[in-house]
Coordinates of C-alpha atoms in Angstrom, one line a residue:
M1 CA -81.0 -34.7 -181.0
H2 CA -79.9 -35.0 -184.6
F3 CA -76.6 -34.9 -186.0
Y4 CA -75.5 -33.8 -189.4
F5 CA -72.2 -34.1 -191.1
T6 CA -70.7 -32.8 -194.3
E7 CA -69.0 -34.4 -196.9
S8 CA -66.1 -32.2 -196.1
G9 CA -66.4 -33.2 -192.1
V10 CA -66.1 -36.4 -193.0
W11 CA -63.3 -36.3 -195.3
N12 CA -61.3 -34.1 -192.8
G13 CA -62.0 -36.7 -189.6
L14 CA -61.1 -39.5 -192.2
S15 CA -57.7 -37.9 -193.2
V16 CA -56.9 -37.1 -189.5
L17 CA -57.7 -40.8 -188.3
V18 CA -56.2 -42.5 -191.1
G19 CA -52.9 -39.6 -190.7
C20 CA -52.7 -40.7 -187.3
L21 CA -52.7 -44.4 -187.9
L22 CA -49.9 -44.1 -190.4
A23 CA -47.4 -41.9 -188.1
A24 CA -48.0 -44.1 -185.4
S25 CA -47.4 -47.4 -187.6
L26 CA -44.5 -45.8 -188.8
G27 CA -43.2 -45.0 -185.6
L28 CA -43.5 -48.5 -184.2
V29 CA -42.1 -50.2 -187.2
T30 CA -38.9 -47.5 -186.8
S31 CA -38.3 -48.0 -183.0
I32 CA -38.6 -52.2 -184.0
Y33 CA -36.0 -51.6 -186.8
V34 CA -33.8 -49.3 -184.6
A35 CA -34.0 -51.8 -181.9
T36 CA -33.1 -54.8 -183.9
L37 CA -30.2 -53.3 -185.3
H38 CA -29.0 -52.5 -181.9
E39 CA -29.5 -56.1 -181.0
N40 CA -27.8 -57.6 -184.1
D41 CA -24.8 -54.8 -183.5
L42 CA -24.0 -54.5 -180.2
W43 CA -26.1 -57.6 -178.4
F44 CA -27.9 -54.9 -177.0
S45 CA -29.8 -57.1 -174.2
N46 CA -27.1 -58.7 -173.2
I47 CA -24.9 -55.7 -172.2
K48 CA -24.3 -53.2 -169.3
E49 CA -26.1 -50.4 -168.8
V50 CA -23.2 -48.0 -169.2
E51 CA -22.0 -50.1 -172.4
R52 CA -25.4 -49.5 -173.9
E53 CA -25.3 -45.6 -173.1
I54 CA -21.8 -45.4 -174.8
S55 CA -23.6 -46.6 -177.7
F56 CA -25.5 -43.2 -177.9
R57 CA -23.5 -40.8 -179.9
T58 CA -23.0 -37.0 -180.2
E59 CA -26.7 -35.3 -179.8
C60 CA -28.8 -38.7 -179.2
G61 CA -26.7 -39.4 -175.9
L62 CA -27.1 -35.8 -174.9
Y63 CA -31.0 -36.0 -175.5
Y64 CA -31.2 -39.5 -173.9
S65 CA -29.5 -38.2 -170.7
Y66 CA -32.0 -35.8 -170.2
Y67 CA -34.7 -38.7 -171.1
K68 CA -33.1 -40.7 -167.9
Q69 CA -32.6 -37.5 -165.7
M70 CA -36.5 -37.2 -165.9
L71 CA -36.9 -41.0 -165.5
N72 CA -34.6 -40.7 -162.2
A73 CA -36.6 -37.6 -160.6
P74 CA -38.5 -38.5 -157.7
S75 CA -41.5 -36.7 -159.2
I76 CA -42.4 -35.3 -162.5
Q77 CA -42.6 -31.7 -160.9
Q78 CA -39.0 -32.1 -159.6
G79 CA -38.0 -33.5 -163.1
L80 CA -39.1 -30.6 -165.1
Y81 CA -37.7 -28.2 -162.3
E82 CA -34.1 -29.5 -163.0
L83 CA -34.9 -29.4 -166.7
I84 CA -35.7 -25.8 -166.3
N85 CA -33.3 -24.7 -163.9
D86 CA -30.3 -26.9 -165.2
N87 CA -26.9 -25.8 -164.4
I88 CA -25.1 -29.5 -165.3
T89 CA -25.2 -29.1 -168.5
E90 CA -22.7 -26.2 -169.3
S91 CA -20.4 -25.3 -166.1
R92 CA -21.0 -21.9 -164.4
R93 CA -24.3 -21.7 -166.5
T94 CA -27.8 -22.2 -165.6
I95 CA -29.9 -22.7 -168.8
N96 CA -33.4 -23.9 -169.3
I97 CA -33.1 -27.2 -171.4
L98 CA -36.7 -26.9 -172.4
Q99 CA -36.1 -23.7 -173.9
R100 CA -32.9 -24.7 -175.5
M101 CA -33.4 -27.9 -177.1
N102 CA -35.8 -29.8 -178.5
I103 CA -36.9 -32.7 -175.8
Y104 CA -40.2 -32.3 -175.9
Q105 CA -40.7 -35.9 -176.9
E106 CA -38.3 -37.2 -174.4
V107 CA -40.1 -35.1 -171.3
V108 CA -43.6 -36.6 -172.5
L109 CA -42.5 -39.9 -172.5
A110 CA -41.0 -40.0 -169.7
I111 CA -44.1 -38.3 -168.0
F112 CA -45.9 -41.2 -169.6
Y113 CA -43.3 -43.7 -167.8
H114 CA -44.3 -41.9 -164.1
I115 CA -48.1 -41.9 -164.9
L116 CA -48.2 -45.4 -166.1
P117 CA -46.9 -48.5 -164.3
M118 CA -43.8 -49.3 -166.2
K119 CA -40.9 -47.9 -164.1
K120 CA -39.9 -45.3 -161.6
T121 CA -42.3 -24.4 -180.2
L122 CA -39.6 -22.5 -180.1
Q123 CA -38.0 -20.5 -183.0
L124 CA -34.2 -20.9 -183.6
K125 CA -32.5 -17.6 -184.6
S126 CA -30.6 -18.0 -188.0
D127 CA -26.8 -17.5 -187.0
E128 CA -24.0 -16.2 -188.7
H129 CA -22.2 -19.5 -188.9
I130 CA -25.3 -21.5 -190.8
F131 CA -24.9 -18.0 -192.9
K132 CA -20.8 -18.6 -193.6
F133 CA -21.1 -22.0 -193.8
I134 CA -24.0 -22.0 -196.6
T135 CA -21.9 -19.0 -198.9
A136 CA -19.0 -21.5 -198.6
K137 CA -20.7 -24.5 -199.4
F138 CA -22.1 -23.2 -202.3
G139 CA -19.1 -21.3 -203.9
F140 CA -19.4 -17.8 -202.8
G141 CA -16.4 -17.4 -201.2
S142 CA -13.7 -19.6 -198.5
T143 CA -14.1 -18.6 -194.9
R144 CA -11.5 -19.3 -192.1
D145 CA -14.8 -19.1 -189.8
F146 CA -13.8 -22.1 -187.3
D147 CA -17.8 -23.0 -186.4
A148 CA -18.6 -23.0 -190.4
K149 CA -15.2 -25.2 -191.4
L150 CA -16.2 -27.7 -188.6
Y151 CA -19.4 -28.1 -190.5
L152 CA -17.8 -27.9 -194.1
C153 CA -15.4 -30.6 -193.2
E154 CA -17.9 -33.2 -192.1
E155 CA -18.4 -36.2 -194.4
A156 CA -22.7 -35.7 -193.8
F157 CA -21.6 -32.1 -196.1
G158 CA -20.2 -33.7 -198.4
V159 CA -20.7 -34.6 -202.2
I160 CA -23.5 -37.6 -202.8
P161 CA -21.7 -40.7 -204.2
L162 CA -22.8 -41.8 -207.6
D163 CA -24.0 -44.8 -206.7
T164 CA -26.4 -43.3 -204.1
F165 CA -29.8 -43.5 -206.4
E166 CA -28.8 -47.1 -207.7
R167 CA -28.6 -48.3 -204.5
F168 CA -31.8 -46.2 -203.5
L169 CA -33.6 -47.8 -206.7
E170 CA -32.5 -51.2 -205.7
T171 CA -34.2 -51.0 -202.0
L172 CA -37.1 -49.2 -203.6
V173 CA -36.3 -46.5 -201.1
L174 CA -36.1 -43.8 -204.0
Y175 CA -39.6 -43.1 -204.9
P176 CA -40.9 -42.8 -201.5
Y177 CA -37.7 -40.2 -200.7
V178 CA -38.8 -38.1 -203.7
C179 CA -42.3 -38.0 -203.2
T180 CA -41.1 -36.9 -199.9
I181 CA -38.7 -34.3 -200.7
C182 CA -41.5 -33.0 -203.1
I183 CA -44.3 -32.5 -200.8
L184 CA -41.6 -30.7 -198.1
T185 CA -40.1 -28.2 -200.9
I186 CA -43.3 -27.7 -201.5
L187 CA -44.8 -26.8 -197.8
T188 CA -41.5 -25.0 -197.3
V189 CA -41.8 -22.9 -200.1
I190 CA -45.7 -21.7 -199.1
T191 CA -44.5 -21.4 -195.7
T192 CA -41.8 -19.1 -196.9
F193 CA -44.1 -17.1 -198.9
W194 CA -46.5 -16.7 -196.1
N195 CA -44.2 -15.5 -193.5
F196 CA -42.4 -13.1 -195.8
R197 CA -46.0 -11.9 -197.1
N198 CA -47.0 -11.2 -193.3
S199 CA -43.9 -9.7 -192.4
S200 CA -44.0 -7.2 -195.0
K201 CA -46.3 -4.8 -192.9
N202 CA -43.4 -4.6 -189.7
L203 CA -40.4 -4.2 -192.2
P204 CA -39.3 -0.9 -189.8
E205 CA -39.4 -3.1 -186.7
I206 CA -38.5 -6.1 -188.4
A207 CA -34.8 -4.4 -189.2
K208 CA -34.5 -3.3 -185.8
T209 CA -33.9 -7.3 -185.0
E210 CA -30.3 -8.7 -184.9
N211 CA -31.7 -11.6 -187.6
M212 CA -34.6 -11.3 -189.8
L213 CA -34.6 -14.8 -191.1
Q214 CA -36.2 -17.3 -188.5
L215 CA -36.3 -21.0 -189.0
R216 CA -38.9 -22.9 -186.9
Q217 CA -37.6 -25.8 -185.0
D218 CA -39.5 -28.1 -187.1
I219 CA -37.8 -27.3 -190.2
A220 CA -34.6 -27.3 -188.7
Y221 CA -31.8 -29.8 -190.0
N222 CA -30.5 -32.6 -187.8
F223 CA -26.5 -32.1 -187.9
A224 CA -25.4 -36.0 -187.6
H225 CA -21.9 -36.5 -186.8
T226 CA -20.2 -40.1 -187.2
V227 CA -17.6 -40.3 -184.4
I228 CA -16.4 -43.3 -182.7
F229 CA -16.5 -43.3 -179.2
G230 CA -14.1 -46.5 -178.3
I231 CA -14.0 -47.5 -174.9
L232 CA -14.1 -44.9 -172.2
A233 CA -13.9 -46.3 -168.3
C234 CA -17.1 -44.0 -167.5
S235 CA -17.6 -46.3 -164.1
T236 CA -13.9 -44.9 -163.2
M237 CA -15.3 -41.3 -163.7
S238 CA -18.5 -41.9 -161.6
T239 CA -16.1 -43.6 -158.8
K240 CA -12.9 -41.6 -158.7
T241 CA -14.4 -38.4 -159.4
P242 CA -16.9 -36.0 -157.1
T243 CA -19.9 -35.6 -158.6
K244 CA -20.1 -31.7 -158.8
A245 CA -16.7 -32.5 -160.8
V246 CA -16.4 -30.2 -164.4
F247 CA -15.2 -32.5 -167.7
A248 CA -13.9 -30.5 -170.9
G249 CA -13.0 -32.3 -174.2
S250 CA -14.6 -32.9 -177.5
M251 CA -18.3 -32.0 -178.1
Q252 CA -19.4 -36.0 -179.0
L253 CA -17.5 -37.6 -176.3
L254 CA -18.8 -35.3 -173.9
A255 CA -22.7 -35.9 -174.5
G256 CA -21.5 -39.8 -173.5
V257 CA -20.3 -38.4 -170.4
K258 CA -22.9 -36.5 -169.0
L259 CA -25.1 -39.6 -170.1
C260 CA -23.3 -42.2 -168.4
T261 CA -21.9 -40.2 -165.5
G262 CA -23.6 -37.1 -164.9
R263 CA -20.9 -35.0 -164.3
I264 CA -20.6 -31.1 -165.3
L265 CA -20.0 -30.3 -168.8
T266 CA -17.9 -27.4 -170.0
N267 CA -19.6 -27.7 -173.6
H268 CA -22.0 -30.6 -175.7
P269 CA -23.0 -31.1 -179.2
H270 CA -26.1 -28.9 -179.3
Y271 CA -23.9 -26.5 -181.5
E272 CA -26.8 -23.7 -182.1
D273 CA -26.0 -21.4 -179.2
K274 CA -23.4 -18.8 -179.6
I275 CA -21.8 -18.7 -176.3
L276 CA -21.5 -22.6 -176.4
R277 CA -19.7 -22.1 -180.0
D278 CA -17.4 -20.0 -178.8
R279 CA -16.7 -21.7 -175.7
T280 CA -15.9 -24.7 -177.7
Q281 CA -13.3 -23.0 -179.9
Q282 CA -11.8 -22.1 -176.5
V283 CA -11.9 -25.7 -175.1
Y284 CA -10.9 -26.9 -178.2
Q285 CA -7.5 -25.3 -177.9
I286 CA -5.9 -28.3 -176.0
Y287 CA -5.8 -29.7 -179.8
A288 CA -3.9 -26.4 -181.0
R289 CA -0.4 -25.3 -180.5
Q290 CA -0.8 -23.1 -177.4
D291 CA 1.2 -22.6 -174.4
P292 CA 0.2 -24.6 -171.1
K293 CA -0.3 -22.1 -168.9
E294 CA -2.8 -20.2 -171.1
V295 CA -4.7 -23.5 -171.7
H296 CA -4.9 -23.7 -168.1
R297 CA -5.9 -20.4 -167.8
I298 CA -9.0 -21.3 -170.6
L299 CA -10.0 -24.6 -169.0
R300 CA -10.3 -23.2 -165.3
S301 CA -12.2 -19.8 -166.6
F302 CA -15.1 -22.4 -167.5
G303 CA -14.7 -24.3 -163.7
T304 CA -12.7 -27.3 -165.7
D305 CA -11.5 -29.8 -163.2
Y306 CA -10.9 -32.9 -165.7
V307 CA -9.9 -32.7 -169.1
I308 CA -10.1 -35.6 -171.6
I309 CA -7.7 -35.3 -174.7
E310 CA -8.4 -38.2 -177.6
D311 CA -5.3 -39.7 -179.7
S312 CA -8.4 -39.8 -182.8
I313 CA -8.5 -36.3 -182.6
C314 CA -4.9 -35.2 -181.6
Y315 CA -3.6 -37.4 -184.7
E316 CA -6.6 -37.3 -186.8
R317 CA -6.4 -39.1 -190.3
R318 CA -9.7 -39.6 -191.4
H319 CA -10.0 -36.0 -192.7
N320 CA -7.5 -34.3 -195.7
R321 CA -5.0 -31.6 -194.5
G322 CA -7.2 -28.7 -194.0
C323 CA -10.1 -30.1 -192.9
R324 CA -8.4 -31.6 -189.5
L325 CA -9.6 -30.2 -186.3
R326 CA -6.1 -29.2 -185.2
D327 CA -6.2 -27.6 -188.9
L328 CA -9.1 -25.7 -188.3
L329 CA -7.6 -24.4 -185.2
D330 CA -4.3 -23.4 -186.2
V331 CA -5.8 -21.8 -188.9
A332 CA -8.2 -20.0 -186.5
N333 CA -5.1 -18.9 -184.6
G334 CA -3.3 -17.7 -187.5
H335 CA -0.6 -20.5 -187.3
I336 CA 0.5 -22.6 -190.5
M337 CA -0.8 -26.2 -190.7
D338 CA 1.0 -29.5 -189.9
G339 CA 2.5 -31.5 -192.9
P340 CA 3.5 -30.8 -196.6
G341 CA 1.1 -28.7 -198.7
E342 CA 0.1 -24.8 -198.7
N343 CA -0.5 -22.0 -196.2
D344 CA -2.2 -18.7 -196.3
P345 CA 0.7 -16.3 -196.7
D346 CA -0.4 -14.7 -193.7
L347 CA -0.4 -17.3 -191.6
K348 CA 2.6 -17.5 -189.3
P349 CA 4.3 -20.6 -187.4
S350 CA 3.4 -21.2 -183.4
T351 CA 6.1 -20.5 -181.0
H352 CA 4.6 -23.6 -179.2
P353 CA 4.2 -27.3 -179.6
R354 CA 1.4 -28.8 -180.1
F355 CA -0.5 -29.6 -176.5
C356 CA -2.6 -32.8 -176.7
D357 CA 0.9 -34.4 -178.1
E358 CA 3.5 -32.2 -175.9
I359 CA 1.5 -33.1 -172.8
K360 CA 2.1 -36.7 -172.6
L361 CA 5.8 -35.8 -172.3
S362 CA 5.0 -34.9 -168.9
Q363 CA 7.1 -32.1 -168.7
P364 CA 7.3 -29.5 -165.6
S365 CA 5.8 -26.8 -167.7
Y366 CA 3.2 -28.9 -168.1
T367 CA 3.0 -31.2 -164.9
L368 CA 2.9 -28.0 -163.4
Y369 CA -0.9 -27.4 -164.4
F370 CA -2.2 -31.2 -165.1
T371 CA -1.8 -34.5 -163.4
Q372 CA -2.6 -37.5 -165.7
V373 CA -5.2 -39.8 -163.8
F374 CA -6.3 -42.3 -166.4
R375 CA -5.0 -43.6 -169.9
N376 CA -6.0 -46.4 -172.4
K377 CA -4.7 -46.4 -175.9
T378 CA -7.1 -44.0 -177.0
F379 CA -8.1 -41.2 -174.0
H380 CA -5.8 -39.4 -171.6
V381 CA -7.4 -37.9 -168.6
Y382 CA -5.7 -34.9 -166.8
K383 CA -6.5 -33.4 -164.0
L384 CA -6.2 -29.6 -163.7
K385 CA -4.5 -28.3 -160.7
K386 CA -6.2 -25.3 -158.8
N387 CA -4.7 -21.7 -159.2
K388 CA -3.5 -20.9 -156.0
K389 CA -4.7 -17.5 -154.4
K390 CA -2.3 -15.0 -153.8
A391 CA -1.8 -13.8 -149.8
A392 CA -3.5 -10.4 -149.1

């Protein structure tokens, strides 16, 4: 038997081999680098498991919780079934985690851990909030949209400091960075051109769809949120609340709550889902000027048993006026913002005080619906009283 190798075939084979080796090497170096950072910053190998889990912030904690869920599943089949029929991540909703989120790498790694003796392509539709964010970011008009403003006010989307490129040059990061950006830009242009070329044959059919532009998952942005978790007594939640208890609060905090306690959430940081965005804005009324009865009604409509209020959000000073979460909520609700400064002429004063501040005074109008069960310097946890059923 004779084998014939063409020059192009050998070159393609070598390219694939070198690419795989390079990818594996970079992945190994990155994992070692991240592990070293955690070890130096948190003394990671010598702290409790719950303390390690709290260090995972926002979506990192959420994704790691699914990896942990797969590891703790009695079998691979059961773990996959629980992910496909998840009713813990969002209260009163059963969702397919594999369809909603990019957790295939977590699932594959967990399967390896199940198989090996160690331990027991989706498409994302471009949505209106992304479009509003982009148009406002590049100066094509202002927006009051809550979701778009939530992105615009994050430091990650601000102007890059002038000394950034100088620091890149000092660490030799700039050159590979520019090379990577150029390659990705060329690939994006080619992919976009190819997609539009193929879709031009089916324009009448495409026009009927809700969104003409579709983004592939592998080129979607990863939004990084810089949020300080603080110290939360998750062990108390695990021992003092029912396993089926539903928690409401900020997106970034609830990701850690799910990871550390496994409790059911009302909302979480995977912000691409329209229903979840609307739900999050409703839950965030705890930081707006709202009537306690209305806040209780909103939270109970999502099955909430406990709500966590953070002083770092209620009295936020990190952002300027107009970018604080309470300001975004006030404007979205048609209310004037706190503090000195200008307001749009159509905004009106609210008839109610700010909920997150007023609830701490334990006035009868609030204790009628909420009971404080835990507090420290940062967090206040309240249990919601159940609605009394009317007699028939």
